[in-house]
XYZ file of C-alpha atoms in Angstrom:
723
model
C 0.000 0.000 0.000
C 1.304 3.406 -0.933
C 0.420 5.787 1.869
C 2.217 8.956 2.706
C 4.352 8.870 5.786
C 4.429 12.596 6.329
C 1.949 14.132 8.802
C 0.396 16.429 6.216
C -0.214 13.686 3.697
C 2.504 14.673 1.213
C 4.177 11.928 -0.753
C 7.767 13.204 -0.464
C 9.650 15.809 1.539
C 10.208 19.045 -0.361
C 13.426 18.969 -2.397
C 15.937 21.779 -1.885
C 15.522 24.563 -4.449
C 18.085 24.542 -7.257
C 20.518 27.426 -7.726
C 18.968 30.498 -9.382
C 20.908 29.983 -12.620
C 19.342 26.536 -13.027
C 15.791 27.621 -12.252
C 15.377 29.433 -15.562
C 15.081 26.179 -17.479
C 14.476 23.486 -14.866
C 10.730 23.826 -14.320
C 8.136 24.068 -17.048
C 8.753 24.590 -20.750
C 9.032 28.399 -20.580
C 11.327 30.674 -18.660
C 10.080 32.112 -15.360
C 8.505 35.524 -15.338
C 10.504 36.551 -12.295
C 13.239 35.024 -10.126
C 12.720 37.587 -7.373
C 12.497 36.350 -3.824
C 10.444 37.719 -0.935
C 11.010 41.036 0.773
C 10.595 41.563 4.500
C 7.056 42.772 3.847
C 6.291 39.628 1.863
C 7.605 37.464 4.691
C 5.405 39.255 7.232
C 2.402 38.983 4.928
C 3.129 35.275 4.518
C 3.095 34.763 8.288
C -0.297 36.444 8.440
C -1.623 34.236 5.629
C -0.477 31.007 7.260
C -1.999 32.096 10.558
C -5.290 32.832 8.804
C -5.319 29.382 7.190
C -4.589 27.741 10.537
C -7.299 29.737 12.316
C -9.736 28.801 9.543
C -9.399 25.127 10.472
C -7.846 23.955 7.200
C -5.456 21.502 8.858
C -6.576 18.193 10.310
C -5.712 17.121 13.840
C -3.200 14.419 14.666
C -6.045 12.161 15.782
C -7.851 12.457 12.440
C -4.602 11.875 10.562
C -4.086 8.676 12.534
C -7.661 7.573 11.777
C -7.094 8.106 8.055
C -3.942 5.990 8.110
C -5.810 3.252 9.961
C -8.678 3.325 7.443
C -6.267 3.088 4.513
C -4.490 0.151 6.140
C -7.800 -1.613 6.741
C -8.912 -0.961 3.156
C -5.637 -2.388 1.885
C -6.268 -5.598 3.839
C -9.799 -5.876 2.431
C -8.750 -5.647 -1.229
C -5.893 -8.127 -0.711
C -8.324 -10.623 0.821
C -10.812 -9.961 -1.986
C -8.262 -10.743 -4.718
C -7.082 -13.909 -2.971
C -10.702 -15.071 -2.676
C -11.301 -14.532 -6.400
C -8.037 -16.289 -7.274
C -9.038 -19.333 -5.242
C -12.553 -19.443 -6.714
C -11.194 -19.436 -10.268
C -9.108 -22.548 -9.743
C -5.623 -21.104 -9.667
C -2.862 -22.999 -7.873
C -2.159 -22.580 -4.178
C 1.029 -20.711 -5.037
C -0.943 -18.275 -7.184
C -3.428 -17.762 -4.356
C -0.569 -17.029 -1.996
C 1.053 -14.563 -4.430
C -2.242 -12.886 -5.403
C -2.160 -9.243 -4.451
C -3.777 -5.814 -4.801
C -2.395 -2.477 -3.645
C -3.981 0.794 -2.600
C -2.632 4.114 -3.866
C -3.839 7.553 -2.838
C -4.142 10.549 -5.115
C -5.878 13.915 -5.146
C -5.614 16.270 -2.197
C -4.416 13.550 0.174
C -1.563 12.559 -2.124
C -0.647 16.207 -2.720
C -0.670 16.927 1.007
C -3.351 19.629 0.943
C -6.318 17.771 2.426
C -8.242 19.263 5.301
C -10.409 17.857 8.079
C -13.446 15.898 6.953
C -12.569 15.701 3.259
C -12.663 12.431 1.365
C -9.650 10.341 0.409
C -9.204 9.557 -3.281
C -7.914 6.002 -3.525
C -6.999 3.640 -6.351
C -6.974 -0.134 -6.112
C -4.589 -1.814 -8.560
C -5.378 -5.466 -9.198
C -4.282 -8.276 -11.548
C -5.501 -8.764 -15.110
C -8.029 -11.491 -14.283
C -9.963 -9.320 -11.790
C -12.474 -7.214 -13.698
C -14.020 -3.870 -12.885
C -17.577 -4.573 -14.065
C -18.238 -7.803 -12.159
C -15.509 -8.333 -9.576
C -15.151 -4.737 -8.398
C -18.657 -3.310 -8.727
C -20.478 -6.502 -7.707
C -18.351 -8.815 -5.565
C -16.282 -6.187 -3.732
C -19.374 -3.997 -3.469
C -21.240 -6.818 -1.727
C -18.315 -7.422 0.627
C -18.255 -3.762 1.630
C -22.055 -3.610 1.951
C -21.974 -6.334 4.625
C -19.400 -4.539 6.779
C -20.616 -2.490 9.737
C -17.819 0.054 9.290
C -19.038 0.891 5.772
C -21.940 3.315 5.271
C -23.397 5.336 2.391
C -22.081 2.879 -0.194
C -22.716 4.261 -3.681
C -21.341 2.660 -6.868
C -21.039 4.899 -9.923
C -19.976 2.503 -12.700
C -21.126 4.753 -15.566
C -19.012 7.762 -14.584
C -16.237 9.029 -16.842
C -13.926 7.561 -14.219
C -15.864 4.656 -12.620
C -15.851 5.008 -8.853
C -17.291 3.506 -5.696
C -18.089 6.019 -2.960
C -18.586 5.136 0.705
C -17.662 6.024 4.251
C -15.362 3.774 6.255
C -15.412 4.467 9.989
C -16.784 7.907 9.151
C -14.018 8.730 6.636
C -15.266 9.399 3.104
C -13.584 7.241 0.463
C -13.657 7.469 -3.336
C -12.340 4.119 -4.559
C -11.263 3.528 -8.184
C -10.083 0.289 -9.711
C -7.401 -0.420 -12.333
C -6.740 -3.902 -13.689
C -3.191 -3.941 -15.055
C -1.770 -6.526 -17.459
C -0.004 -8.537 -14.748
C -0.942 -11.845 -13.155
C 0.724 -10.794 -9.902
C 0.795 -7.161 -8.779
C 4.017 -6.402 -6.887
C 3.721 -4.427 -3.684
C 6.133 -1.792 -4.979
C 4.688 -1.420 -8.477
C 5.864 1.792 -10.161
C 2.788 3.362 -11.728
C 4.794 6.312 -13.055
C 6.482 4.022 -15.576
C 4.822 3.839 -18.973
C 4.791 0.029 -18.937
C 1.842 0.074 -16.543
C -0.321 1.345 -19.420
C 0.252 -1.624 -21.723
C -2.817 -3.606 -22.796
C -5.430 -1.757 -20.728
C -8.609 0.105 -21.686
C -9.245 3.849 -21.503
C -11.301 3.819 -18.255
C -8.338 2.088 -16.609
C -5.974 4.690 -18.043
C -8.154 7.458 -16.605
C -8.217 5.685 -13.244
C -4.411 5.397 -13.176
C -3.959 8.980 -14.299
C -5.050 10.402 -10.951
C -2.009 8.941 -9.201
C 0.335 9.541 -12.116
C -0.682 13.193 -12.410
C -0.340 13.866 -8.669
C 3.189 12.470 -8.583
C 4.172 14.368 -11.725
C 2.893 17.669 -10.330
C 5.042 17.276 -7.229
C 8.070 16.661 -9.445
C 7.454 19.746 -11.587
C 7.149 22.429 -8.877
C 10.241 24.218 -7.517
C 9.222 24.094 -3.854
C 6.697 21.503 -2.691
C 5.865 23.172 0.622
C 5.212 26.546 -1.004
C 3.066 24.793 -3.591
C 1.056 23.026 -0.890
C 0.359 26.154 1.131
C -0.640 28.117 -1.963
C -2.884 25.320 -3.245
C -4.531 24.936 0.162
C -5.213 28.668 0.134
C -6.618 28.734 -3.416
C -8.869 25.713 -2.841
C -10.281 27.385 0.256
C -10.871 30.579 -1.729
C -12.587 28.685 -4.560
C -14.964 26.931 -2.182
C -15.846 30.199 -0.440
C -16.544 31.848 -3.777
C -18.582 28.941 -5.167
C -16.276 27.986 -8.058
C -14.942 24.664 -6.764
C -16.757 21.806 -8.487
C -15.653 19.891 -11.547
C -18.985 18.095 -11.904
C -20.923 21.388 -12.007
C -18.702 22.925 -14.682
C -16.188 24.805 -12.550
C -12.757 23.493 -11.496
C -11.969 20.524 -9.277
C -8.939 19.603 -7.217
C -6.608 18.578 -10.050
C -7.503 21.713 -12.054
C -6.601 24.030 -9.211
C -3.419 22.018 -8.525
C -2.206 22.441 -12.125
C -3.049 26.157 -12.181
C -1.155 26.727 -8.918
C 1.785 24.577 -10.046
C 2.134 26.705 -13.183
C 2.351 29.867 -11.088
C 5.010 28.192 -8.937
C 7.006 27.498 -12.104
C 6.680 31.090 -13.286
C 7.776 32.488 -9.890
C 10.140 29.780 -8.550
C 11.482 31.833 -5.632
C 8.183 33.312 -4.494
C 6.570 32.364 -1.192
C 2.826 31.610 -0.765
C 1.764 35.185 -0.034
C 3.382 36.255 -3.301
C 2.123 33.234 -5.249
C -1.509 33.875 -4.281
C -1.304 37.435 -5.566
C 0.481 36.348 -8.755
C -2.096 33.641 -9.332
C -4.908 36.141 -9.792
C -2.684 38.617 -11.609
C -1.772 36.033 -14.242
C -5.120 34.341 -14.732
C -7.104 37.556 -15.058
C -4.844 38.239 -18.057
C -4.746 34.707 -19.459
C -5.954 34.451 -23.051
C -8.248 31.461 -22.941
C -8.487 29.046 -24.666
C -4.678 28.981 -24.724
C -3.913 25.934 -22.566
C -2.215 25.850 -19.181
C 0.485 23.160 -19.228
C 3.293 22.190 -16.860
C 5.361 20.430 -19.516
C 5.302 19.633 -23.210
C 2.695 17.158 -24.360
C 4.217 13.698 -24.681
C 3.352 11.328 -27.473
C 3.763 7.576 -27.068
C 3.675 4.475 -29.210
C 0.827 3.122 -27.063
C -1.529 5.246 -29.121
C -3.859 6.557 -26.422
C -5.625 9.776 -27.445
C -3.983 12.924 -26.139
C -5.183 16.509 -26.121
C -4.350 17.834 -29.566
C -6.647 20.341 -31.316
C -4.760 19.787 -34.581
C -5.938 16.178 -34.782
C -9.016 16.022 -32.555
C -11.802 18.411 -33.634
C -13.533 18.112 -30.247
C -10.471 19.526 -28.496
C -10.846 22.760 -30.456
C -14.080 23.515 -28.614
C -12.561 23.356 -25.108
C -12.740 26.891 -23.782
C -10.524 26.605 -20.670
C -8.017 23.798 -21.319
C -5.895 22.764 -18.334
C -3.676 19.892 -19.455
C -2.540 17.060 -17.198
C 1.257 16.543 -17.143
C 1.329 12.712 -17.313
C 0.855 10.618 -20.459
C -1.707 10.473 -21.940
C -2.081 14.234 -21.483
C -5.748 15.217 -21.231
C -7.782 18.355 -20.724
C -8.860 18.101 -17.097
C -11.334 20.994 -17.430
C -13.496 19.843 -20.340
C -16.605 20.408 -18.182
C -16.161 24.191 -18.189
C -18.850 26.034 -20.162
C -19.132 29.612 -21.359
C -21.269 30.488 -18.331
C -18.982 28.927 -15.736
C -15.898 30.479 -17.355
C -17.604 33.869 -17.177
C -18.328 33.365 -13.472
C -14.754 32.276 -12.727
C -13.236 35.211 -14.590
C -15.425 37.579 -12.587
C -14.188 35.975 -9.390
C -10.557 36.160 -10.551
C -10.928 39.880 -11.224
C -12.574 40.439 -7.861
C -9.795 38.542 -6.070
C -7.091 40.374 -8.001
C -8.525 43.678 -6.830
C -8.518 42.490 -3.212
C -4.916 41.249 -3.511
C -3.861 44.655 -4.822
C -5.436 46.223 -1.744
C -3.679 43.704 0.532
C -0.323 44.587 -1.005
C -1.096 48.261 -0.389
C -2.023 47.446 3.249
C -5.593 48.545 2.580
C -7.124 45.138 3.331
C -6.493 41.976 5.335
C -6.400 38.389 4.097
C -9.862 37.789 5.505
C -11.293 40.140 2.857
C -10.159 37.772 0.120
C -12.076 34.857 1.592
C -15.425 36.508 2.145
C -18.126 34.019 1.050
C -19.984 34.735 -2.155
C -23.616 35.623 -1.403
C -25.150 33.714 -4.279
C -28.754 34.307 -3.262
C -28.294 38.068 -3.388
C -26.552 38.104 -6.769
C -29.548 37.331 -9.008
C -33.243 38.096 -9.104
C -34.230 34.819 -10.763
C -33.212 31.244 -10.069
C -33.864 27.713 -11.207
C -34.442 25.342 -8.318
C -33.796 21.643 -8.900
C -35.471 19.515 -6.222
C -34.338 15.903 -5.930
C -36.623 13.558 -4.004
C -36.443 9.899 -3.063
C -38.270 7.516 -0.755
C -35.375 7.262 1.721
C -31.780 8.362 2.193
C -30.402 5.138 0.710
C -32.232 5.825 -2.555
C -31.469 9.552 -2.470
C -27.697 9.052 -2.430
C -27.296 7.436 -5.880
C -30.225 9.398 -7.351
C -28.734 12.707 -6.228
C -25.326 11.701 -7.556
C -26.824 10.943 -10.957
C -28.755 14.215 -11.155
C -25.806 16.278 -9.943
C -23.557 14.710 -12.582
C -26.015 15.863 -15.287
C -26.672 19.401 -14.029
C -23.933 20.876 -16.195
C -25.802 19.495 -19.199
C -28.768 21.671 -18.262
C -26.484 24.707 -18.324
C -25.122 23.723 -21.730
C -28.589 23.098 -23.124
C -29.903 26.468 -21.943
C -26.903 28.202 -23.509
C -27.454 26.266 -26.737
C -31.204 26.787 -27.029
C -31.009 30.526 -26.273
C -27.902 31.169 -28.381
C -26.071 32.233 -25.234
C -28.555 35.028 -24.521
C -29.761 33.468 -21.261
C -26.850 32.960 -18.910
C -26.773 30.385 -16.136
C -24.756 30.368 -12.951
C -24.949 26.862 -11.439
C -24.133 26.885 -7.749
C -22.235 23.799 -6.580
C -23.613 23.740 -3.048
C -26.299 21.276 -1.994
C -29.221 22.389 0.165
C -31.478 20.183 2.262
C -34.985 20.947 3.475
C -35.092 19.178 6.826
C -38.808 19.946 7.202
C -39.696 17.410 4.501
C -40.628 13.952 5.650
C -38.945 12.214 2.724
C -35.343 12.375 1.584
C -34.723 15.660 -0.205
C -31.920 17.640 -1.792
C -31.893 20.833 -3.861
C -29.528 22.687 -6.180
C -29.897 26.198 -7.590
C -28.900 28.110 -10.704
C -28.844 31.871 -11.112
C -30.478 33.149 -14.319
C -29.988 36.410 -16.136
C -30.071 37.825 -19.622
C -26.695 38.334 -21.256
C -25.343 41.714 -20.260
C -25.086 44.402 -22.877
C -27.591 42.886 -25.304
C -30.935 44.615 -25.582
C -33.958 42.685 -26.769
C -37.375 43.574 -28.061
C -40.081 44.432 -25.576
C -41.913 41.330 -24.454
C -39.353 38.950 -25.933
C -39.218 35.595 -24.186
C -36.783 32.730 -23.977
C -38.955 29.638 -23.847
C -36.935 26.768 -22.367
C -39.776 24.322 -21.852
C -38.268 22.016 -24.448
C -34.858 22.384 -22.839
C -36.142 21.357 -19.417
C -38.158 18.491 -20.892
C -35.104 17.201 -22.720
C -33.079 17.428 -19.513
C -35.754 15.561 -17.553
C -35.948 12.819 -20.169
C -32.218 12.263 -19.874
C -32.429 12.216 -16.087
C -35.235 9.647 -16.169
C -33.036 7.292 -18.199
C -31.244 6.421 -14.956
C -30.775 2.650 -15.104
C -31.113 2.233 -11.329
C -34.326 4.240 -11.040
C -36.705 3.217 -8.263
C -40.259 4.331 -7.396
C -40.155 7.537 -5.391
C -37.198 9.023 -7.255
C -38.460 12.353 -8.584
C -36.969 15.574 -9.919
C -38.670 18.996 -9.985
C -37.263 21.940 -11.954
C -38.776 25.248 -10.891
C -38.371 28.977 -11.241
C -38.207 31.042 -8.055
C -37.624 34.728 -7.576
C -35.080 35.971 -5.098
C -37.727 37.072 -2.627
C -39.431 33.673 -2.921
C -36.363 31.594 -2.127
C -37.079 28.870 0.441
C -35.898 29.501 3.970
C -33.641 26.439 4.067
C -31.092 28.051 1.720
C -30.269 30.739 4.285
C -27.967 30.257 7.280
C -29.813 28.727 10.227
C -33.003 28.770 8.177
C -33.072 32.573 8.268
C -34.961 34.205 5.431
C -34.519 37.865 4.611
C -37.544 39.928 5.548
C -39.437 41.129 2.495
C -39.444 44.890 2.133
C -42.980 46.359 2.158
C -44.052 47.392 -1.302
C -45.100 50.851 -0.274
C -41.668 51.577 1.218
C -38.922 52.787 -1.090
C -35.743 51.335 0.352
C -32.636 53.452 -0.332
C -30.828 50.394 -1.718
C -33.557 49.874 -4.295
C -33.577 53.261 -5.995
C -33.560 53.142 -9.750
C -30.522 54.464 -11.561
C -27.483 53.165 -13.334
C -25.154 54.436 -10.662
C -27.076 52.553 -8.027
C -26.639 49.240 -9.786
C -22.904 49.249 -10.403
C -21.026 46.848 -8.170
C -18.510 44.104 -8.208
C -20.263 40.773 -8.226
C -19.565 39.163 -4.902
C -17.385 41.997 -3.619
C -17.157 42.721 0.059
C -19.235 45.837 -0.197
C -21.843 44.237 -2.399
C -22.212 41.288 -0.073
C -23.097 43.569 2.784
C -25.594 45.576 0.793
C -26.670 44.564 -2.704
C -28.200 47.492 -4.533
C -31.417 46.760 -6.369
C -34.044 48.529 -8.383
C -37.556 49.115 -7.182
C -39.975 46.417 -8.187
C -42.431 47.860 -10.715
C -45.464 46.633 -8.803
C -44.802 48.992 -5.905
C -47.965 50.641 -4.669
C -48.528 54.050 -6.106
C -46.599 53.476 -9.308
C -49.359 51.724 -11.256
C -51.081 55.029 -11.928
C -47.861 56.657 -13.128
C -46.904 53.993 -15.681
C -48.847 52.507 -18.560
C -50.150 49.035 -17.980
C -47.483 46.349 -18.373
C -47.630 43.994 -21.301
C -49.843 41.062 -20.385
C -48.859 37.460 -20.613
C -49.513 35.937 -24.014
C -51.176 32.938 -22.437
C -54.930 33.052 -23.331
C -56.150 31.008 -20.371
C -58.572 32.498 -17.908
C -56.948 32.615 -14.500
C -58.606 32.712 -11.157
C -56.841 33.202 -7.874
C -57.343 30.367 -5.466
C -55.731 29.262 -2.267
C -52.732 26.940 -2.452
C -54.880 24.175 -1.044
C -57.247 24.359 -3.970
C -54.401 23.517 -6.349
C -54.135 20.037 -4.916
C -56.351 17.126 -4.240
C -58.893 17.787 -6.984
C -60.355 15.092 -9.182
C -59.179 12.379 -6.919
C -55.556 13.492 -6.993
C -55.260 13.827 -10.761
C -52.765 16.241 -12.183
C -53.876 19.880 -12.097
C -52.277 22.775 -13.939
C -51.101 25.709 -11.884
C -49.462 28.976 -12.768
C -47.663 31.525 -10.672
C -48.924 35.062 -11.149
C -46.075 37.242 -12.331
C -45.600 40.366 -10.318
C -46.006 43.583 -12.258
C -47.857 41.838 -15.099
C -51.637 41.973 -15.275
C -53.015 38.785 -16.754
C -56.200 38.827 -18.806
C -59.173 37.739 -16.779
C -57.261 37.950 -13.525
C -58.452 39.976 -10.556
C -55.367 39.308 -8.489
C -53.921 41.940 -6.231
C -51.186 39.794 -4.723
C -48.395 38.979 -7.125
C -47.453 35.896 -5.135
C -50.816 34.148 -5.301
C -51.349 30.787 -6.963
C -53.855 30.520 -9.775
C -55.729 27.623 -11.246
C -55.937 27.332 -15.007
C -59.526 26.825 -16.057
C -58.824 26.295 -19.731
C -57.104 23.200 -21.050
C -55.944 24.896 -24.251
C -52.396 24.305 -25.324
C -49.893 26.962 -24.343
C -48.763 29.173 -27.188
C -45.107 29.477 -28.019
C -43.012 32.438 -27.122
C -42.117 33.243 -30.686
C -38.734 31.563 -30.293
C -38.255 28.094 -31.710
C -37.637 25.378 -29.149
C -36.794 22.638 -31.632
C -33.944 20.699 -30.105
C -31.116 20.014 -32.537
C -28.010 17.997 -31.853
C -26.064 19.851 -29.210
C -23.099 21.646 -30.679
C -20.867 23.983 -28.778
C -19.736 26.857 -30.927
C -16.030 27.380 -31.302
C -14.967 29.813 -28.577
C -13.309 33.113 -29.262
C -9.974 34.013 -27.821
C -10.389 36.423 -24.947
C -7.894 39.224 -24.743
C -8.200 40.078 -21.069
C -5.768 42.976 -21.194
C -8.225 45.203 -23.034
C -11.494 43.356 -22.394
C -12.258 42.679 -26.032
C -12.897 39.532 -28.054
C -10.400 38.545 -30.698
C -11.362 36.276 -33.542
C -9.236 33.240 -34.242
C -7.898 34.840 -37.376
C -6.236 37.514 -35.221
C -4.486 35.031 -32.932
C -1.449 32.996 -33.967
C -1.277 29.258 -33.446
C -4.917 28.606 -34.314
C -4.797 24.994 -33.266
C -4.463 25.965 -29.637
C -1.435 23.732 -29.119
C 1.410 25.231 -27.173
C 4.675 23.375 -27.713
C 8.388 24.167 -27.938
C 9.555 27.613 -28.925
C 6.130 28.718 -30.112
C 4.696 27.787 -26.750
C 7.339 29.738 -24.909
C 6.900 32.828 -27.044
C 3.122 32.764 -26.747
C 3.111 32.105 -23.023
C 5.692 34.766 -22.268
C 3.874 37.289 -24.435
C 0.768 36.681 -22.351
C 2.398 36.345 -18.965
C 4.862 39.211 -19.156
C 1.983 41.543 -19.893
C 0.181 39.989 -16.961
C 3.073 40.873 -14.706
C 3.565 44.414 -15.927
C 0.162 45.747 -16.795
C -1.973 47.285 -14.139
C -5.189 45.570 -13.186
C -6.505 48.460 -11.194
C -9.208 49.482 -13.641
C -11.712 46.684 -13.580
C -14.936 46.737 -15.512
C -18.077 47.194 -13.500
C -19.886 43.930 -13.004
C -23.654 43.995 -13.117
C -24.238 40.276 -13.260
C -26.504 40.322 -10.246
C -28.824 43.009 -11.621
C -31.758 42.406 -13.930
C -33.822 45.197 -15.443
C -37.221 45.706 -13.908
C -38.961 44.944 -17.201
C -37.354 41.474 -17.359
C -39.681 38.759 -16.136
C -39.774 35.047 -15.662
C -42.973 33.085 -16.062
C -43.710 29.430 -15.601
C -46.527 27.063 -16.374
C -46.125 23.664 -14.831
C -47.983 20.472 -14.140
C -48.551 19.844 -10.481
C -48.945 16.271 -9.324
C -50.256 15.714 -5.828
C -49.052 12.505 -4.272
C -51.217 11.054 -1.570
C -48.486 8.705 -0.469
C -45.976 11.494 0.150
C -47.650 14.859 -0.096
C -44.979 16.487 2.039
C -42.317 15.559 -0.510
C -43.816 17.753 -3.236
C -42.196 21.197 -3.467
C -44.188 24.188 -2.322
C -46.765 25.861 -4.560
C -44.211 28.449 -5.589
C -41.737 25.901 -6.909
C -43.431 22.628 -7.829
C -43.112 21.517 -11.435
C -42.673 18.490 -13.585
C -43.233 19.953 -17.049
C -41.976 23.456 -16.552
C -41.998 26.500 -18.805
C -39.654 29.282 -17.868
C -40.171 32.354 -20.045
C -37.583 35.092 -19.814
C -39.147 38.535 -20.435
C -36.814 41.230 -21.669
């Protein structure tokens, strides 16, 4: 078993830094931007940063570290016994049974030495060629683990891009992968960094092995391991606080952040963590995506596994934020990133760069950089995805399946609205403890693309998009009765209480009171998305339905739906016709609907007519999903450059061309000022922009408490975006 012997989980002690004259060419494939070391001020600032990280509880206790080592040792014994059992059952000789072996490797944050308390351990089991993943690992070993008292929350995910089995062992979360190598006997000291381990194996096995191979390669390619670890621990903490840490949602995961930080360490080999954090944001706010981030040149091999190469692989040309793994076969580890999630991350990079500038000028403390992003104050409209199951055992795999497909909903919305409707998926899970059944919820912020004006009354009808998403979700091969998904639109003031800390829900401002923070005006809406000041007080515009304003303005454009609506109580929307499905619609505030006598914009209405809903004027025909080729982003002057203006169209960065291109980008990143940042209005939506929904509501007698509230329940959901 390969388990780190160092207290912080690192695989090797940090090597001594090479002499300055050797550093220019030792790390990475380009020269460093700067060989400067820390000043006295940098050293003091570094002490403050490390103290902040320690006070924030990012380091595990000695007791938890000992528990992790014990769990890994126990897991190693289990897989060895499992392989010997299979060897005996298949009629091998006694000597083969005695020699049969499997080993456990760690990778991810634990292998890199940046794990914190309570995080999971990424583990890889390497077994012989005659032990398969499909049957032996996901069936036989799964059943062995299921019968053990120490194992809880066992969840196999065989259909994932990297097949994995998730569970908790003595309370420690484990992600266990399996790789069957082309050996009859697996030696205890097998060297997985050697290319021979990749002979005669399939691609899922290659991807499983790559986690360990990449982690070890990263540690070899950074100038100072300890500085790398502290900086990475800091940046991961920042990303989680700002809501941009999640590979499955379309942001960046652990290996992505590790490669980005390692590249900064290569570019500033003598810098300490306080300097590296500042340089990180300085460089990546200027980075010209989709130019790739790489730690070394891409290696080709006679084994023939596909590598990231836009010249040969057309799909690679559509990756908009390529971050390339350093071990063969080199892959883009950030293929999940979409246009929307890249936009969100770039906003957060610019915000953090501004804070770091203030820290260097002694105008701010480190705590300002790590202020949490107030997601539920940033937008006026949200999609709520409720995930429901009969019990917690069913919810675990069902939630994992839905969460793994959420990024597809973002991509589909971008595709079907031509990028005009932007999504901000939030990677945090929320649980409504008041529900009797197992429940989980995820949210997405919605807003029209900034700077593009549409025609009055224009809608983005994404009914077909949501239906397509639901159809894909319902193809889950392990579906069981009780597994349901609800996709709903909620306004900011209608957000459920369970998304707020301690169940607190912001008090709604009376409509007849004009709050100073809600005054209309362009100046009042300019803010940095997620900035410290904006988190304390988000400036909004007055809602158009405020009392006293109806007489001053002409009547708002009515909904194009021809149905007669009648306000009823929420109770009247359920239980009719013996529990058959009833249609319900949420009255849109500020919009007077024909035939409606409503005075309360939050009331629920029953649709009397069964006529089909008219379209919004925008086609919802679903074509094959194609992601348009991304433009190069010139961050230094905030303009888009077409591919014809950028050299090296293929996107490949290798050799001298790579060095010239990278240095051209990075030297400007080091020298140009980033003081003047564009105003970010992503959290503000014009008052004449509206969301509408028409959804089928199904009352369930067997679990009525599981159905979302009247404001959010939907199976077939229309979300119309009024501009």
